[in-house]
mmCIF file of C-alpha atoms in Angstrom:
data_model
loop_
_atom_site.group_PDB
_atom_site.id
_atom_site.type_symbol
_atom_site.label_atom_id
_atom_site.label_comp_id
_atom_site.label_asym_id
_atom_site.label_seq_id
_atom_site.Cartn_x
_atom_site.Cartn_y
_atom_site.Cartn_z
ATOM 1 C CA UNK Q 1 36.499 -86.755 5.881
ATOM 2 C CA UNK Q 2 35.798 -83.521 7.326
ATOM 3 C CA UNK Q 3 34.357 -82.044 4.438
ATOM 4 C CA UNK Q 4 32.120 -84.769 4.512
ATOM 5 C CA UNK Q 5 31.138 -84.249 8.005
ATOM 6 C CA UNK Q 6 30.883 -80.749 7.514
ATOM 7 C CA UNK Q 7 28.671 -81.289 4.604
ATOM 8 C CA UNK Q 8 26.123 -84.201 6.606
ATOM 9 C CA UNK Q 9 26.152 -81.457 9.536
ATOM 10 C CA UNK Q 10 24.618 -78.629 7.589
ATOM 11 C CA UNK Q 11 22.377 -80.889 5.655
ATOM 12 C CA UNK Q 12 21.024 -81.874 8.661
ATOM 13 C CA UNK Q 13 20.467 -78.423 9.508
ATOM 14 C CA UNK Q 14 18.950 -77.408 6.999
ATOM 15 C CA UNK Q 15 16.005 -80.463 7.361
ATOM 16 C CA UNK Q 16 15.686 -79.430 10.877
ATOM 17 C CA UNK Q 17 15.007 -75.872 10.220
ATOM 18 C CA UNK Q 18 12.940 -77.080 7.236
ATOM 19 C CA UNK Q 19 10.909 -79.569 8.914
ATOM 20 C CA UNK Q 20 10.541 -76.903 11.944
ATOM 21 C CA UNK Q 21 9.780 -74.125 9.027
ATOM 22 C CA UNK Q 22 6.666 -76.657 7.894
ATOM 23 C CA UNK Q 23 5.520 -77.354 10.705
ATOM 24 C CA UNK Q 24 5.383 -73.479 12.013
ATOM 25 C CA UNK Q 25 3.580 -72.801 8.263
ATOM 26 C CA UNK Q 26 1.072 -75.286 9.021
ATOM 27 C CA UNK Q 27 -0.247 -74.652 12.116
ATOM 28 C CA UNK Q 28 -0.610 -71.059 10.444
ATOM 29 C CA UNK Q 29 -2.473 -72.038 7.944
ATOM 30 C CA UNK Q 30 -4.092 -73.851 9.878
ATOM 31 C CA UNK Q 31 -6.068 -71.054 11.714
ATOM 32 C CA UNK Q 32 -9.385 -70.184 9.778
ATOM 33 C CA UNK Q 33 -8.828 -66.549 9.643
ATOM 34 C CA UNK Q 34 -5.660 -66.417 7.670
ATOM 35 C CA UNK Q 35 -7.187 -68.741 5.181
ATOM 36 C CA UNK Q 36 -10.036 -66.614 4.681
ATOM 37 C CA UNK Q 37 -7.409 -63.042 4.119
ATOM 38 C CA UNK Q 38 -4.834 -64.934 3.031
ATOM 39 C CA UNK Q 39 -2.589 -62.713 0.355
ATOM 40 C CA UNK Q 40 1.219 -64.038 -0.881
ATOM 41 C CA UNK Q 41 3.370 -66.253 0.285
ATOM 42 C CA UNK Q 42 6.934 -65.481 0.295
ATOM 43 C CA UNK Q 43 10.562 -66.704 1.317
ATOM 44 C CA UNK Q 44 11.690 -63.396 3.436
ATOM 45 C CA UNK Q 45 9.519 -61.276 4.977
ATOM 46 C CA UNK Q 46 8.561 -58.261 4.030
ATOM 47 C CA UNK Q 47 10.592 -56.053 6.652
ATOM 48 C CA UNK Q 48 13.337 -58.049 5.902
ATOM 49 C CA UNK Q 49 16.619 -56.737 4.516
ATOM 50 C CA UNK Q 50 16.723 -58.755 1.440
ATOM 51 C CA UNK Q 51 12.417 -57.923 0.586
ATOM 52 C CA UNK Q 52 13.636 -53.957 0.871
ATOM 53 C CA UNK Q 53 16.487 -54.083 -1.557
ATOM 54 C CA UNK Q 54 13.698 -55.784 -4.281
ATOM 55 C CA UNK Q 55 12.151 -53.192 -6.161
ATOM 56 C CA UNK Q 56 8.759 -55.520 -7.614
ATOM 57 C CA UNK Q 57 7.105 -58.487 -7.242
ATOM 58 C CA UNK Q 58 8.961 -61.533 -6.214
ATOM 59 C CA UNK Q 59 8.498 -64.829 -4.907
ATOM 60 C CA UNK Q 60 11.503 -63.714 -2.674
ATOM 61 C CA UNK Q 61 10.039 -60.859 -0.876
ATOM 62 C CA UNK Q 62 7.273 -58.584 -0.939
ATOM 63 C CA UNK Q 63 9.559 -55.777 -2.531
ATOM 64 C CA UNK Q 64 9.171 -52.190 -1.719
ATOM 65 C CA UNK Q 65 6.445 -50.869 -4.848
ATOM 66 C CA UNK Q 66 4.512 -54.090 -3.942
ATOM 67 C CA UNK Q 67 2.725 -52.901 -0.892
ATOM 68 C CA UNK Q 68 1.901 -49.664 -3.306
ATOM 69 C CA UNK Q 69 0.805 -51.085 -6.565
ATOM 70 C CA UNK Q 70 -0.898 -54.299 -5.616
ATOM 71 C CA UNK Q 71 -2.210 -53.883 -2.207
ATOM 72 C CA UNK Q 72 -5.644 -53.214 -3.248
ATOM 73 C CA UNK Q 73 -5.271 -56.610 -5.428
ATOM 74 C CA UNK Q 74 -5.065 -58.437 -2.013
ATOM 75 C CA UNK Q 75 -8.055 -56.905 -0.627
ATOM 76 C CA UNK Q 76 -10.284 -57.675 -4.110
ATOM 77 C CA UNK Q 77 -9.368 -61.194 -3.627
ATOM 78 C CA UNK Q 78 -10.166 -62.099 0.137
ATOM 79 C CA UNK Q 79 -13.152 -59.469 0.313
ATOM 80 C CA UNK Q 80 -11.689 -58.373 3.798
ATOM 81 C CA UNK Q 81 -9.872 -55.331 4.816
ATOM 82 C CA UNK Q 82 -7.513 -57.073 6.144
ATOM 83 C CA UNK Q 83 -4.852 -59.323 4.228
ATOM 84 C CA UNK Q 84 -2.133 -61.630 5.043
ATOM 85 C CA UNK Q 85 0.693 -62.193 3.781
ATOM 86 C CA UNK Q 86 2.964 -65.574 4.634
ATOM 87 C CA UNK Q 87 7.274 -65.923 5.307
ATOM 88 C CA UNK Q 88 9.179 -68.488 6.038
ATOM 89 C CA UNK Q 89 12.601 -67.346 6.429
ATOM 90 C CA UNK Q 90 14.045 -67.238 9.220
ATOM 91 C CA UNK Q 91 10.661 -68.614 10.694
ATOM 92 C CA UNK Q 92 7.160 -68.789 9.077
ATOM 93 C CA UNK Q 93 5.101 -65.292 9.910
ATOM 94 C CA UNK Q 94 2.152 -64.222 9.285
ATOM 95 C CA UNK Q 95 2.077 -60.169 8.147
ATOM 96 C CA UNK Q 96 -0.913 -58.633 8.673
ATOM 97 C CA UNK Q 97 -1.609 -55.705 6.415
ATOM 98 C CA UNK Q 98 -4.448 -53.514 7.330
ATOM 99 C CA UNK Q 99 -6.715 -50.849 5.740
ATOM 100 C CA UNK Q 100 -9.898 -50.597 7.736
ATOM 101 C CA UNK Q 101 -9.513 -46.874 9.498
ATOM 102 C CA UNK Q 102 -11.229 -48.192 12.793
ATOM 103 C CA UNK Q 103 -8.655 -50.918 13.145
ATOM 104 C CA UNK Q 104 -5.723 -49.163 12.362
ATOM 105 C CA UNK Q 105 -6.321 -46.667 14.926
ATOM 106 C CA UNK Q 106 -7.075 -49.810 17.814
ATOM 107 C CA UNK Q 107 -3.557 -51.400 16.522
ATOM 108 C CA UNK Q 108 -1.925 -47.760 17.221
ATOM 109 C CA UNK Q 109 -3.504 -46.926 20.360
ATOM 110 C CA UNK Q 110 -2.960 -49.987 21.862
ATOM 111 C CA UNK Q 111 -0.011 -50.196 22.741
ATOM 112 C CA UNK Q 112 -0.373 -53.330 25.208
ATOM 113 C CA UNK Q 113 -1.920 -55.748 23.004
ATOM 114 C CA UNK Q 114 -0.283 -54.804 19.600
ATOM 115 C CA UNK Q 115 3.784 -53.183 20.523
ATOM 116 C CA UNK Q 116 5.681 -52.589 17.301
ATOM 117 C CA UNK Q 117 8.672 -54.425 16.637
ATOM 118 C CA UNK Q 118 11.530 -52.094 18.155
ATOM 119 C CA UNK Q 119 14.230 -54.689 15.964
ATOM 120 C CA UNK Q 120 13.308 -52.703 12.815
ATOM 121 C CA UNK Q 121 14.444 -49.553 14.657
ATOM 122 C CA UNK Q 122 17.971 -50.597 15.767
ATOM 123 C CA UNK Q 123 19.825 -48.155 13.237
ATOM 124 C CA UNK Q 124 17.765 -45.347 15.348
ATOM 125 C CA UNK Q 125 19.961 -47.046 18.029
ATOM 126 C CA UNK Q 126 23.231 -45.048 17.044
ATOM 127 C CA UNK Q 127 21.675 -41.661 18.532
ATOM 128 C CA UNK Q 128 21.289 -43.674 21.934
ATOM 129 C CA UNK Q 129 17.965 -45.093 23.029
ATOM 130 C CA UNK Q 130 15.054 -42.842 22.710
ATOM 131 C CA UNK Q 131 10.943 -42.893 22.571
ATOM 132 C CA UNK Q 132 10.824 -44.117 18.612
ATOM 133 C CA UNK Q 133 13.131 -47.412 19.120
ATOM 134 C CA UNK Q 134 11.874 -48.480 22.630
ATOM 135 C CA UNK Q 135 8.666 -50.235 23.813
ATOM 136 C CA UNK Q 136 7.670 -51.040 27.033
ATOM 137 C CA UNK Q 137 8.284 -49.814 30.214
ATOM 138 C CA UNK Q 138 11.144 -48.266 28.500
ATOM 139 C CA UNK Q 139 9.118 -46.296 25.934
ATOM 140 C CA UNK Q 140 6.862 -45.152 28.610
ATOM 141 C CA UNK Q 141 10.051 -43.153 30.504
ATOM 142 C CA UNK Q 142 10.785 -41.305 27.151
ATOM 143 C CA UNK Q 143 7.295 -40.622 26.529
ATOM 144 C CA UNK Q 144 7.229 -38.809 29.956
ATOM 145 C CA UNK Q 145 10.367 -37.264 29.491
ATOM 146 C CA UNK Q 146 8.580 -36.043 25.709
ATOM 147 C CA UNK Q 147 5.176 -35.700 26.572
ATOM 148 C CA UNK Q 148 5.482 -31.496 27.869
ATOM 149 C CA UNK Q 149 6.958 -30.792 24.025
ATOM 150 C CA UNK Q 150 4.559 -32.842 22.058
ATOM 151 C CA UNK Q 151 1.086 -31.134 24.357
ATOM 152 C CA UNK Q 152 -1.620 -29.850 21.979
ATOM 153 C CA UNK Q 153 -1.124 -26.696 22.819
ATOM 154 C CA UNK Q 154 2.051 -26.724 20.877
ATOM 155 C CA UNK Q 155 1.357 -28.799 18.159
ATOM 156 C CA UNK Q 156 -1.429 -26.539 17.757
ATOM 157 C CA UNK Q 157 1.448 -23.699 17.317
ATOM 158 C CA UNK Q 158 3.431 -25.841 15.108
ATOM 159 C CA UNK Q 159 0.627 -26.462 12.836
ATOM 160 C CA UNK Q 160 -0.262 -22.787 12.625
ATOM 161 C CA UNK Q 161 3.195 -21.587 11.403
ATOM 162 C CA UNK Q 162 3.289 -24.265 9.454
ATOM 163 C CA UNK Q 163 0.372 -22.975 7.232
ATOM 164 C CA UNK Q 164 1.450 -19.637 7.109
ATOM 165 C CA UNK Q 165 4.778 -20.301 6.666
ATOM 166 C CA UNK Q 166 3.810 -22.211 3.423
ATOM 167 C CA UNK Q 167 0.712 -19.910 2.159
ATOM 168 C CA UNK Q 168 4.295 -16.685 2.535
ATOM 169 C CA UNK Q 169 5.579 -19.290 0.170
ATOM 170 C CA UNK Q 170 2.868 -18.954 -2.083
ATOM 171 C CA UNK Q 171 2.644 -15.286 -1.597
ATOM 172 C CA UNK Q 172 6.047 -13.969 -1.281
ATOM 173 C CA UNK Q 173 7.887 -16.040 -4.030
ATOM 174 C CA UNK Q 174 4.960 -16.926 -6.800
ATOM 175 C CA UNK Q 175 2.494 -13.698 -6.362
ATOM 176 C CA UNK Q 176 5.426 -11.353 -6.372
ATOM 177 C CA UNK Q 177 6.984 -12.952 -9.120
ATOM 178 C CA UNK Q 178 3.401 -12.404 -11.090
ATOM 179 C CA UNK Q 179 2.555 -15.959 -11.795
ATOM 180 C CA UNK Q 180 -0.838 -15.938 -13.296
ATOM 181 C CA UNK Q 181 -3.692 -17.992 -10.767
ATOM 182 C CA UNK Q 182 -4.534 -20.076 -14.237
ATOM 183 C CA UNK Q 183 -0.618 -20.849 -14.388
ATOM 184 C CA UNK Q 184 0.460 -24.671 -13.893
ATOM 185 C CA UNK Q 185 3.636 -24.283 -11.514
ATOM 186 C CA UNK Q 186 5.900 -27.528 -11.881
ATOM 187 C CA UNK Q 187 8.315 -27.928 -9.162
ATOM 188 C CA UNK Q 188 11.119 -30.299 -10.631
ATOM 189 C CA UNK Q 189 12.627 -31.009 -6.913
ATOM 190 C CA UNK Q 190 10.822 -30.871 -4.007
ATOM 191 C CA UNK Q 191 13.440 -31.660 -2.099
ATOM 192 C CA UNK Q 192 15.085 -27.906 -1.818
ATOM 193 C CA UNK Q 193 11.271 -25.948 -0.816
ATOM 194 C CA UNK Q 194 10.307 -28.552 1.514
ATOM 195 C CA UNK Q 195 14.040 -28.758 3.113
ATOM 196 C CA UNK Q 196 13.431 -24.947 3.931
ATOM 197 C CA UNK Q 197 9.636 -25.299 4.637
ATOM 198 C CA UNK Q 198 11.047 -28.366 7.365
ATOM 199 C CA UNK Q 199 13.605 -25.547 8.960
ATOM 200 C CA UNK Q 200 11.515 -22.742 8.705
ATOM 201 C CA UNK Q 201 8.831 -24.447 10.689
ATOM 202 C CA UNK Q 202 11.540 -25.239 13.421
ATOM 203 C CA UNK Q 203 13.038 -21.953 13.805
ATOM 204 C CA UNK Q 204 9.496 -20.484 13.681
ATOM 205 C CA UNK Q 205 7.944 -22.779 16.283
ATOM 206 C CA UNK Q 206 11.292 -22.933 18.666
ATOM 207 C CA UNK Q 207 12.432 -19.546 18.425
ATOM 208 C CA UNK Q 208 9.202 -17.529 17.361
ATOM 209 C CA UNK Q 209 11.651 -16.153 14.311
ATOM 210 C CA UNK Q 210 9.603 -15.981 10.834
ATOM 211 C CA UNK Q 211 12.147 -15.828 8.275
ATOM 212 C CA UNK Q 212 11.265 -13.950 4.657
ATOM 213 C CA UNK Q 213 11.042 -16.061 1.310
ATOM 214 C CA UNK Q 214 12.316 -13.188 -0.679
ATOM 215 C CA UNK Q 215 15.857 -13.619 0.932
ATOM 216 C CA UNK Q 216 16.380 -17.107 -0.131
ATOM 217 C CA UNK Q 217 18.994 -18.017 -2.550
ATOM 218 C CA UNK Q 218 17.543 -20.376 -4.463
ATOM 219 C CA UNK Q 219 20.373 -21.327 -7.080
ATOM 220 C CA UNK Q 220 21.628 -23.548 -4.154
ATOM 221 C CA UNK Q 221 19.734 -27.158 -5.345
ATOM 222 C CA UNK Q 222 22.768 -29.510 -4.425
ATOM 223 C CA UNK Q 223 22.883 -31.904 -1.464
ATOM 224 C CA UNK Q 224 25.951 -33.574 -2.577
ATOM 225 C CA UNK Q 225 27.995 -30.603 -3.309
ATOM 226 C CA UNK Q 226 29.028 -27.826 -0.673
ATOM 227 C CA UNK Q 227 27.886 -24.325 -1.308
ATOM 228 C CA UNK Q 228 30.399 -21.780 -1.407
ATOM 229 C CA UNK Q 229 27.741 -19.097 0.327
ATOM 230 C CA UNK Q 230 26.676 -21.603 3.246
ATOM 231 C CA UNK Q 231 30.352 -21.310 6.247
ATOM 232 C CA UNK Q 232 30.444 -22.322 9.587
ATOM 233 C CA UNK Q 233 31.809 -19.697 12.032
#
């Protein structure tokens, strides 16, 4: 008897958030402009957990080479820059994806009308609450707590050692080592020079210290093993 019960109770669920589901879909379809850029139509959404685990297409989610290798696809077929792409679990959404230049940069800059979804940033959360997972009144205290770092005068600096930190690169470790200009140089991991380009960059910019290519021991190319060289004091 109560397996019974428990089995009419979550059938009935299930029509409810069905019929619900429907009638959310419909009234999105509905609306003339999503029929005109309408792209896929899929069962999670595409910042869901369950669409970033999937690797290609799906009827399931929009996977995460999707967006990469059949974007432009969506675009071709509604004639618009702008395409979108239909969910229904756990409600029916519409997700907009955008490639016009002009209206990317009024979604960004308006923060009033178009404020990102702080939910997808709640593993940011574990550091405490800060400018990248807030919105909001909230995000504008951290932004005025940030804003003296981020000033153009300093990103200015930042973007200056940053290009002659990397051209050193060029210099110090491929000129000196007599690599001919004609010469195809194939980095197998670019994980290791742009680990030290990142820190370099950091120490350069925060403590005005350029530190020499030439010194680096590059035989260290591990991130899951410890390096006997590299001790804490």
């Amino acid at each position: 008897m109560a397996a019974q019960l428990l089995w009419t109770l979550g059938l009935g669920v299930l029509v409810v958030w069905a019929v619900k589901t429907w009638i959310q879909y419909s009234a999105l379809t509905d609306k003339a402009h999503i029929r005109r850029i309408r792209g896929l139509t899929t069962i999670f959404a595409n910042g869901s957990n369950v669409s970033m685990v999937l690797r290609s297409s799906s009827t399931l989610g929009l996977g995460q080479t999707q967006l990469w290798f059949n974007i432009r696809r969506w675009y071709e077929t509604s004639g618009w820059d702008v395409s979108a792409a239909i969910s229904f679990f756990p409600r029916a959404k519409v997700t907009y994806f955008v490639s016009d230049p002009a209206l990317l940069k009024e979604i960004t800059s308006s923060r009033t009308e178009f404020p990102k979804s702080t939910e997808q940033y709640d593993v940011l959360r574990f550091f405490g609450r800060n400018i990248v997972t807030e919105e909001g009144e909230e995000w504008k205290k951290y932004k005025k707590i940030c804003a003296p770092a981020f000033s153009e005068r300093n990103n200015r600096l930042v973007w200056d050692y940053a290009l002659r930190i990397i051209s050193d690169f060029f210099e110090e470790v491929w000129l000196l080592d007599k690599v001919p200009s004609d010469t195809e140089v194939v980095i197998e991991d670019f994980k290791i020079p742009s680990t030290q380009f990142t820190l370099r960059i950091i120490v350069a910019a925060s403590f005005g210290q350029l530190l020499p290519w030439r010194t680096v021991n590059t035989s260290y190319t591990s991130f899951s093993k410890p390096s006997s060289e590299i001790k804490l004091p």
